[in-house]
Coordinates of C-alpha atoms in Angstrom, one line a residue:
Chain E
M242 CA 8.3 -10.6 -14.3
A243 CA 10.2 -9.7 -16.3
Y244 CA 13.9 -9.2 -14.0
N245 CA 16.3 -10.4 -16.3
L246 CA 18.6 -10.7 -13.6
A247 CA 19.4 -14.1 -12.2
P248 CA 20.8 -13.1 -8.7
L249 CA 17.4 -11.0 -8.2
Q250 CA 15.0 -14.0 -9.5
N251 CA 16.2 -16.4 -7.5
L252 CA 16.2 -14.3 -4.5
I253 CA 12.4 -13.8 -4.8
D254 CA 11.7 -17.1 -5.8
Q255 CA 13.0 -18.5 -2.5
F256 CA 10.6 -16.2 -1.0
E257 CA 7.4 -16.5 -2.8
R258 CA 8.5 -20.6 -2.0
M259 CA 7.1 -19.3 1.4
Q260 CA 3.4 -20.1 2.3
G261 CA 1.3 -17.7 2.0
I262 CA 3.7 -15.2 0.4
G263 CA 2.9 -14.1 -3.1
H264 CA 5.1 -12.7 -6.1
K265 CA 4.8 -9.4 -5.1
T266 CA 5.5 -9.5 -1.2
A267 CA 8.6 -12.2 -2.2
Q268 CA 9.6 -9.0 -5.0
R269 CA 9.2 -6.2 -1.7
M270 CA 11.4 -8.9 0.0
A271 CA 13.8 -9.1 -2.3
F272 CA 14.3 -5.2 -2.6
Y273 CA 14.6 -5.2 1.0
V274 CA 17.7 -6.9 0.8
L275 CA 19.3 -5.8 -1.9
G276 CA 18.8 -2.6 0.5
L277 CA 20.5 -3.6 3.3
S278 CA 24.6 -2.8 3.9
H279 CA 26.8 -6.2 3.2
E280 CA 27.5 -7.2 7.0
E281 CA 23.7 -6.7 7.3
A282 CA 23.0 -9.1 4.2
K283 CA 25.7 -11.4 5.9
A284 CA 24.2 -11.3 9.3
F285 CA 20.8 -12.3 7.8
A286 CA 22.3 -15.1 5.5
D287 CA 23.7 -16.1 8.4
A288 CA 20.7 -16.2 10.7
I289 CA 19.3 -19.1 8.6
T290 CA 21.5 -21.2 8.2
D291 CA 22.6 -20.9 12.1
A292 CA 19.5 -22.1 12.7
H293 CA 18.9 -24.2 10.6
T294 CA 22.2 -26.2 11.8
K295 CA 21.8 -25.6 15.8
I296 CA 18.3 -26.3 16.3
K297 CA 17.2 -29.7 16.6
Q298 CA 14.5 -31.5 18.5
C299 CA 14.9 -32.2 22.0
R300 CA 15.4 -35.6 23.0
I301 CA 12.6 -36.5 24.7
C302 CA 9.6 -33.7 23.6
C303 CA 10.8 -33.7 20.4
D304 CA 10.0 -29.7 21.0
L305 CA 13.1 -27.2 19.3
A306 CA 16.4 -27.7 21.3
D307 CA 19.6 -26.5 20.6
D308 CA 20.5 -29.1 22.9
E309 CA 20.2 -32.6 23.6
L310 CA 17.2 -31.7 25.4
C311 CA 14.9 -28.1 25.6
P312 CA 14.7 -25.9 28.4
I313 CA 11.4 -27.5 29.4
C314 CA 12.6 -31.0 29.8
K315 CA 15.8 -29.7 31.2
S316 CA 14.0 -27.9 34.1
E317 CA 13.7 -29.5 37.7
N318 CA 10.7 -26.6 38.2
R319 CA 8.9 -28.4 35.3
D320 CA 6.2 -31.5 36.9
K321 CA 7.3 -34.3 34.9
S322 CA 4.3 -36.4 35.6
V323 CA 1.8 -34.1 33.4
I324 CA 2.4 -34.2 29.8
C325 CA 0.7 -31.8 27.0
V326 CA 0.2 -33.2 24.1
V327 CA 0.6 -30.3 21.5
E328 CA 0.8 -30.0 17.1
D329 CA 3.3 -28.0 17.0
S330 CA 5.9 -26.0 18.6
R331 CA 4.3 -22.5 18.5
D332 CA 1.6 -23.7 20.5
V333 CA 4.1 -25.2 22.9
A334 CA 5.2 -20.8 22.9
A335 CA 1.3 -19.9 23.0
I336 CA 0.3 -22.8 26.3
E337 CA 3.5 -20.9 27.7
R338 CA 2.9 -17.7 27.4
T339 CA -0.5 -18.3 30.1
H340 CA 2.3 -18.8 32.2
E341 CA -0.1 -21.3 34.0
Y342 CA 0.9 -24.4 32.9
K343 CA 3.7 -26.1 34.6
G344 CA 4.3 -30.1 33.2
T345 CA 5.8 -30.7 30.1
Y346 CA 4.9 -31.4 26.4
H347 CA 4.7 -33.1 23.8
V348 CA 5.2 -32.4 20.2
L349 CA 3.2 -34.7 17.4
H350 CA 5.5 -32.2 14.7
G351 CA 1.6 -32.4 13.1
A352 CA -1.7 -34.2 13.3
I353 CA -3.6 -37.3 12.0
S354 CA -4.8 -36.5 8.1
P355 CA -5.6 -39.6 5.6
M356 CA -6.4 -36.8 3.3
D357 CA -3.0 -35.4 3.1
N358 CA -1.0 -39.3 4.2
I359 CA -0.2 -38.5 7.4
G360 CA -1.0 -42.0 9.4
P361 CA -0.5 -42.4 13.2
D362 CA 3.4 -43.2 12.6
Q363 CA 4.4 -40.1 10.5
I364 CA 3.5 -38.4 13.6
R365 CA 5.6 -38.9 17.2
I366 CA 3.1 -40.9 19.2
K367 CA 6.0 -43.5 19.3
E368 CA 7.9 -40.9 20.9
L369 CA 4.9 -40.2 23.4
L370 CA 4.4 -44.0 23.9
A371 CA 8.1 -44.8 24.7
R372 CA 7.7 -41.6 27.7
L373 CA 4.7 -43.1 29.5
S374 CA 6.3 -46.7 30.0
D375 CA 8.1 -45.6 33.1
G376 CA 5.0 -44.8 35.1
V377 CA 6.0 -41.3 35.9
V378 CA 3.1 -39.8 34.1
D379 CA 0.3 -39.8 35.7
E380 CA -1.9 -37.5 33.1
V381 CA -2.0 -36.7 29.9
I382 CA -3.6 -33.2 28.3
M383 CA -4.8 -33.5 24.7
A384 CA -4.0 -30.2 23.1
T385 CA -4.1 -30.7 19.9
N386 CA -6.5 -28.1 17.1
P387 CA -10.0 -27.9 17.3
T388 CA -9.9 -29.5 13.6
V389 CA -11.2 -32.2 12.6
E390 CA -7.5 -33.8 12.2
G391 CA -6.8 -32.2 15.7
E392 CA -9.8 -34.2 17.3
A393 CA -8.9 -37.7 15.0
T394 CA -5.6 -37.7 16.4
A395 CA -6.2 -37.1 20.0
M396 CA -9.3 -39.8 20.3
Y397 CA -6.7 -42.1 18.6
I398 CA -4.2 -41.3 21.5
S399 CA -6.6 -41.1 24.0
K400 CA -7.5 -44.5 22.9
L401 CA -3.5 -46.0 23.5
L402 CA -3.3 -44.7 26.7
K403 CA -6.9 -45.5 28.4
P404 CA -5.9 -49.3 28.4
M405 CA -2.5 -48.0 30.5
G406 CA -4.4 -46.4 33.6
I407 CA -3.3 -42.9 32.5
T408 CA -6.0 -40.1 32.8
V409 CA -6.7 -38.6 29.2
S410 CA -8.0 -35.1 29.4
R411 CA -9.3 -32.7 26.6
L412 CA -8.6 -28.7 26.4
A413 CA -12.2 -26.8 27.3
Y414 CA -14.3 -25.5 24.4
G415 CA -16.5 -22.3 24.2
V416 CA -16.8 -19.0 23.4
P417 CA -13.0 -17.5 23.5
V418 CA -12.4 -14.4 26.0
G419 CA -13.4 -11.0 25.0
A420 CA -15.2 -12.3 21.9
D421 CA -18.6 -11.6 21.0
L422 CA -21.7 -14.4 21.3
E423 CA -23.1 -12.8 18.0
Y424 CA -20.3 -14.0 15.7
A425 CA -19.4 -17.2 17.5
D426 CA -20.6 -20.2 15.8
E427 CA -23.3 -22.8 16.0
V428 CA -20.4 -25.6 17.2
T429 CA -18.6 -23.5 19.5
L430 CA -21.6 -22.4 20.7
S431 CA -23.2 -25.9 21.5
R432 CA -20.4 -26.8 23.2
A433 CA -19.3 -23.8 25.0
L434 CA -23.7 -24.8 26.9
E435 CA -22.5 -28.2 27.0
G436 CA -19.5 -27.5 28.7
R437 CA -20.6 -24.5 31.0
S438 CA -20.0 -23.9 34.7
I439 CA -22.1 -23.2 37.8
I440 CA -21.0 -19.5 39.1
Chain C
M32 CA 7.0 -14.8 22.1
A33 CA 9.0 -16.7 25.2
Y34 CA 11.6 -18.7 22.4
N35 CA 14.7 -19.2 24.9
L36 CA 16.1 -20.3 21.3
A37 CA 18.8 -17.9 20.6
P38 CA 19.3 -18.9 16.8
L39 CA 15.0 -19.4 15.8
Q40 CA 14.6 -15.8 17.3
N41 CA 17.1 -14.4 15.6
L42 CA 15.6 -15.2 12.1
I43 CA 12.1 -14.7 13.6
D44 CA 13.9 -10.9 14.3
Q45 CA 16.0 -10.6 11.1
F46 CA 12.3 -11.7 9.6
E47 CA 9.9 -9.2 11.2
R48 CA 12.9 -6.6 10.3
M49 CA 11.1 -6.4 6.6
Q50 CA 8.7 -3.6 6.3
G51 CA 5.1 -5.4 5.9
I52 CA 6.0 -8.2 7.8
G53 CA 4.5 -8.6 11.1
H54 CA 5.9 -11.2 14.4
K55 CA 3.4 -14.3 13.5
T56 CA 4.4 -13.5 9.9
A57 CA 8.0 -13.3 10.8
Q58 CA 7.9 -16.7 13.3
R59 CA 5.7 -18.6 10.8
M60 CA 8.7 -18.2 7.6
A61 CA 11.2 -18.9 10.5
F62 CA 9.4 -22.5 11.0
Y63 CA 9.3 -22.6 7.2
V64 CA 13.1 -22.4 7.5
L65 CA 13.7 -25.2 9.9
G66 CA 11.6 -27.0 8.0
L67 CA 13.7 -27.0 4.4
S68 CA 16.2 -29.6 4.1
H69 CA 19.9 -28.7 4.9
E70 CA 20.4 -28.4 1.4
E71 CA 17.3 -25.8 0.9
A72 CA 18.4 -24.1 3.4
K73 CA 21.9 -23.0 2.8
A74 CA 20.4 -22.0 -1.2
F75 CA 18.3 -19.5 0.7
A76 CA 21.2 -18.1 2.4
D77 CA 23.1 -18.1 -0.8
A78 CA 20.6 -16.6 -2.8
I79 CA 20.2 -13.2 -0.8
T80 CA 24.5 -13.5 0.1
D81 CA 24.6 -13.8 -4.3
A82 CA 21.8 -11.7 -4.9
H83 CA 23.8 -9.1 -2.7
T84 CA 27.2 -9.5 -3.6
K85 CA 26.0 -9.6 -7.5
I86 CA 23.9 -7.0 -8.2
K87 CA 24.5 -3.4 -8.5
Q88 CA 23.6 -0.4 -10.6
C89 CA 23.7 -0.4 -13.9
R90 CA 26.9 2.7 -15.0
I91 CA 24.3 4.8 -17.0
C92 CA 20.9 4.2 -16.4
C93 CA 21.3 3.4 -12.1
D94 CA 19.1 0.6 -12.7
L95 CA 20.4 -2.9 -11.2
A96 CA 22.4 -4.6 -13.1
D97 CA 25.1 -8.1 -12.8
D98 CA 27.4 -6.5 -14.8
E99 CA 28.6 -2.9 -15.4
L100 CA 25.6 -2.5 -17.7
C101 CA 21.5 -3.2 -17.8
P102 CA 20.6 -5.5 -20.5
I103 CA 18.6 -2.2 -21.5
C104 CA 21.5 -0.3 -22.0
K105 CA 23.6 -2.7 -23.2
S106 CA 20.7 -3.5 -25.7
E107 CA 21.1 -2.2 -29.1
N108 CA 17.3 -2.9 -30.3
R109 CA 16.9 0.1 -27.8
D110 CA 16.1 4.0 -29.0
K111 CA 19.2 5.7 -26.6
S112 CA 17.3 9.0 -28.0
V113 CA 14.0 8.6 -25.2
I114 CA 14.7 8.1 -21.3
C115 CA 12.1 7.4 -19.1
V116 CA 12.6 8.3 -15.3
V117 CA 11.1 6.4 -12.6
E118 CA 11.8 6.5 -8.9
D119 CA 12.4 2.7 -8.8
S120 CA 13.4 -0.7 -10.1
R121 CA 10.3 -2.0 -9.7
D122 CA 8.6 0.8 -12.7
V123 CA 11.1 -0.5 -14.8
A124 CA 10.1 -3.4 -14.8
A125 CA 6.2 -2.5 -15.4
I126 CA 6.7 -0.4 -17.8
E127 CA 8.7 -3.5 -19.1
R128 CA 5.1 -5.9 -18.9
T129 CA 3.1 -2.9 -21.7
H130 CA 6.1 -4.7 -24.3
E131 CA 5.4 -1.4 -25.6
Y132 CA 8.2 0.8 -25.1
K133 CA 11.8 0.9 -27.1
G134 CA 13.8 3.5 -24.9
T135 CA 15.5 3.2 -21.9
Y136 CA 15.1 4.1 -18.5
H137 CA 16.7 6.6 -16.2
V138 CA 16.0 5.3 -11.9
L139 CA 16.2 7.8 -9.5
H140 CA 15.9 5.9 -6.2
G141 CA 13.7 8.1 -4.6
A142 CA 11.7 11.2 -5.1
I143 CA 12.6 14.7 -3.5
S144 CA 10.8 14.6 0.2
P145 CA 11.5 17.2 2.0
M146 CA 9.7 16.1 4.6
D147 CA 11.8 12.4 4.3
N148 CA 15.4 14.9 4.3
I149 CA 15.5 13.7 0.8
G150 CA 16.6 16.2 -2.0
P151 CA 17.3 16.6 -5.6
D152 CA 21.5 15.1 -4.7
Q153 CA 20.3 12.7 -2.6
I154 CA 18.4 10.6 -6.1
R155 CA 20.5 10.3 -9.1
I156 CA 19.1 13.4 -11.0
K157 CA 22.9 14.7 -11.6
E158 CA 23.6 11.0 -13.4
L159 CA 20.6 11.7 -15.3
L160 CA 21.9 15.5 -16.6
A161 CA 25.5 14.1 -17.4
R162 CA 23.6 11.4 -19.1
L163 CA 21.9 14.4 -21.3
S164 CA 25.4 16.3 -22.7
D165 CA 25.8 15.0 -25.4
G166 CA 23.0 15.4 -27.7
V167 CA 21.1 12.2 -28.1
V168 CA 18.4 12.0 -26.6
D169 CA 15.5 13.7 -27.8
E170 CA 12.9 13.5 -24.8
V171 CA 12.1 12.8 -21.8
I172 CA 9.2 10.7 -20.1
M173 CA 8.9 11.5 -16.7
A174 CA 7.3 8.9 -14.9
T175 CA 7.4 9.4 -11.2
N176 CA 4.3 8.0 -9.1
P177 CA 1.2 10.1 -9.5
T178 CA 2.0 11.7 -6.0
V179 CA 3.6 14.7 -4.5
E180 CA 6.6 13.8 -3.9
G181 CA 6.9 12.1 -7.5
E182 CA 4.8 15.2 -9.2
A183 CA 7.3 17.8 -7.2
T184 CA 10.2 15.6 -8.6
A185 CA 8.8 15.6 -12.4
M186 CA 8.7 18.9 -11.9
Y187 CA 12.0 20.3 -10.5
I188 CA 13.6 17.9 -13.2
S189 CA 11.4 19.6 -16.1
K190 CA 12.5 23.0 -14.8
L191 CA 16.2 21.6 -15.2
L192 CA 15.7 20.0 -18.6
K193 CA 13.6 22.6 -20.4
P194 CA 16.6 25.3 -21.0
M195 CA 19.0 22.6 -22.3
G196 CA 16.1 22.2 -25.2
I197 CA 15.2 18.7 -24.6
T198 CA 11.3 17.8 -24.6
V199 CA 10.1 17.0 -21.3
S200 CA 6.8 14.4 -21.0
R201 CA 5.0 13.0 -18.0
L202 CA 2.6 9.6 -18.2
A203 CA -1.2 10.5 -18.6
Y204 CA -3.3 11.0 -15.8
G205 CA -7.0 9.2 -16.2
V206 CA -8.8 7.1 -15.3
P207 CA -7.7 2.9 -15.0
V208 CA -8.5 0.8 -18.4
G209 CA -11.6 -1.9 -16.1
A210 CA -11.8 0.6 -13.5
D211 CA -15.5 1.7 -12.4
L212 CA -15.8 5.6 -12.7
E213 CA -17.9 5.4 -10.0
Y214 CA -15.3 4.8 -7.7
A215 CA -12.6 7.2 -9.1
D216 CA -11.5 9.8 -7.4
E217 CA -12.6 13.6 -7.6
V218 CA -8.2 15.1 -8.6
T219 CA -8.5 11.7 -10.8
L220 CA -11.4 12.1 -12.6
S221 CA -11.3 15.7 -13.5
R222 CA -8.0 15.5 -15.1
A223 CA -9.3 12.2 -17.4
L224 CA -12.1 15.1 -18.3
E225 CA -9.0 17.5 -18.8
G226 CA -7.0 14.9 -20.9
R227 CA -9.9 14.0 -22.9
S228 CA -9.1 12.6 -27.0
I229 CA -11.5 12.6 -29.6
I230 CA -13.1 9.4 -30.9

C-alpha cells in the first residue's frame, strides 16, 4: 500500500494488528474513522482508553469487572457453593445468556497448552484453589472448551480438586440442538451415543 | 449480550458501528483492546485522534493529505496536464500501485447517485472545474467505478468538459487479467469484444 500519510498508515497498522483483521478491512476501518465527526472520533478514542483503564479483574473470580468485585460475585442471589470454571470472560457471557445457571464463575484466562508455553502457573488455577480453602464450595463444573487444551485443563484441575472432597463435573458432550446429524463429526456423535439418556 | 460493564459495552458498540463489523467481531476487537498493555492502548487511541486531526483534504485534488497539498500535487515529477478522476482516495492508492500513471488525480468523494440523494453538488465536481480554468490540463481520464453510478458520473462530467476543448477518456472495459473467460459476465465480455485490439 502506497499511503505516504503517516497518521493514516499508523491507524491502518493499529487495526491490522487485531487477530482476524486483514489489510483491506483495516484500511476500510481507518477510512471509517476519517469519515467520523470530531466528536465521534474523540468518543471512539476515549472508549478505548476508558475500557482499558476502568476494566480490571474481579478479585474473587478473575472475570472482568469495573470494580473490586464483578456483579456476579457481588450479588447475594448467586449460589456461592457452585463454581463454573471457564477459559474466558466471553464464556461467562455465553453461559449467562442461558439464564439457567445460578452459581458463580471462575475465569482461567486461558487453558493449559504446552505447545504455546502455557502451563498451570500461567492461568488462574492458584486463585481457584484459594477460593476452595474455606469449605463453602461443594461442586466445581468444568466448562473449559471441548478442545485438547480445554480437556487437559479440566483433567488437571479435577485431579487437584478430587482429594479435597469436592465434586467435579464436566459439561455434557453431544450433538448441538438444531444441528443436522449428517454434519456432526464422528467424535461428537460417539460421545452423544455414550451419553445417551432414557426418554 | 449481557455485559453489565458499561466501558466494555461502549467499546463494543463503537467497533460495531463500522460497516461490515458484526457483533461477534466487535466483541473480539474489544477483548483485543483489553488485552493490550497500557502503552499500546494509548497508542491505539492516539492513532485514531491523530489520523482524524492531522489528515485533511488536499487543496487541489481533494485527496487525503497531511499538509495543505498532497504529496502528488506537491511533486514536480508529476504531469500536471493529465488529471485522473476517481471516486475515492482508495482508488488513488490502487492506481498508484500500478506505477504506470504519472499524471495527477482528482478525488470526487463519491459518485452521482440520485437514489442516495447524491447529486453533482454533493461531490467535488466544482473543484475539478476550477482546476481546468487555467488551460494547463489537456486530458481528463474518468476512472470512476464501472457501476451505474460511476458511469453516470463519468458521463455527466464528460458533458461538462467537452465544450472546454479538453480530451475526456474512460478506463478500458474488458476481461480482468488472470480471470477465467468462462466466469466473465455477458456485459463485460461484450465490452471486451467491442474494445478488442489488433495483435
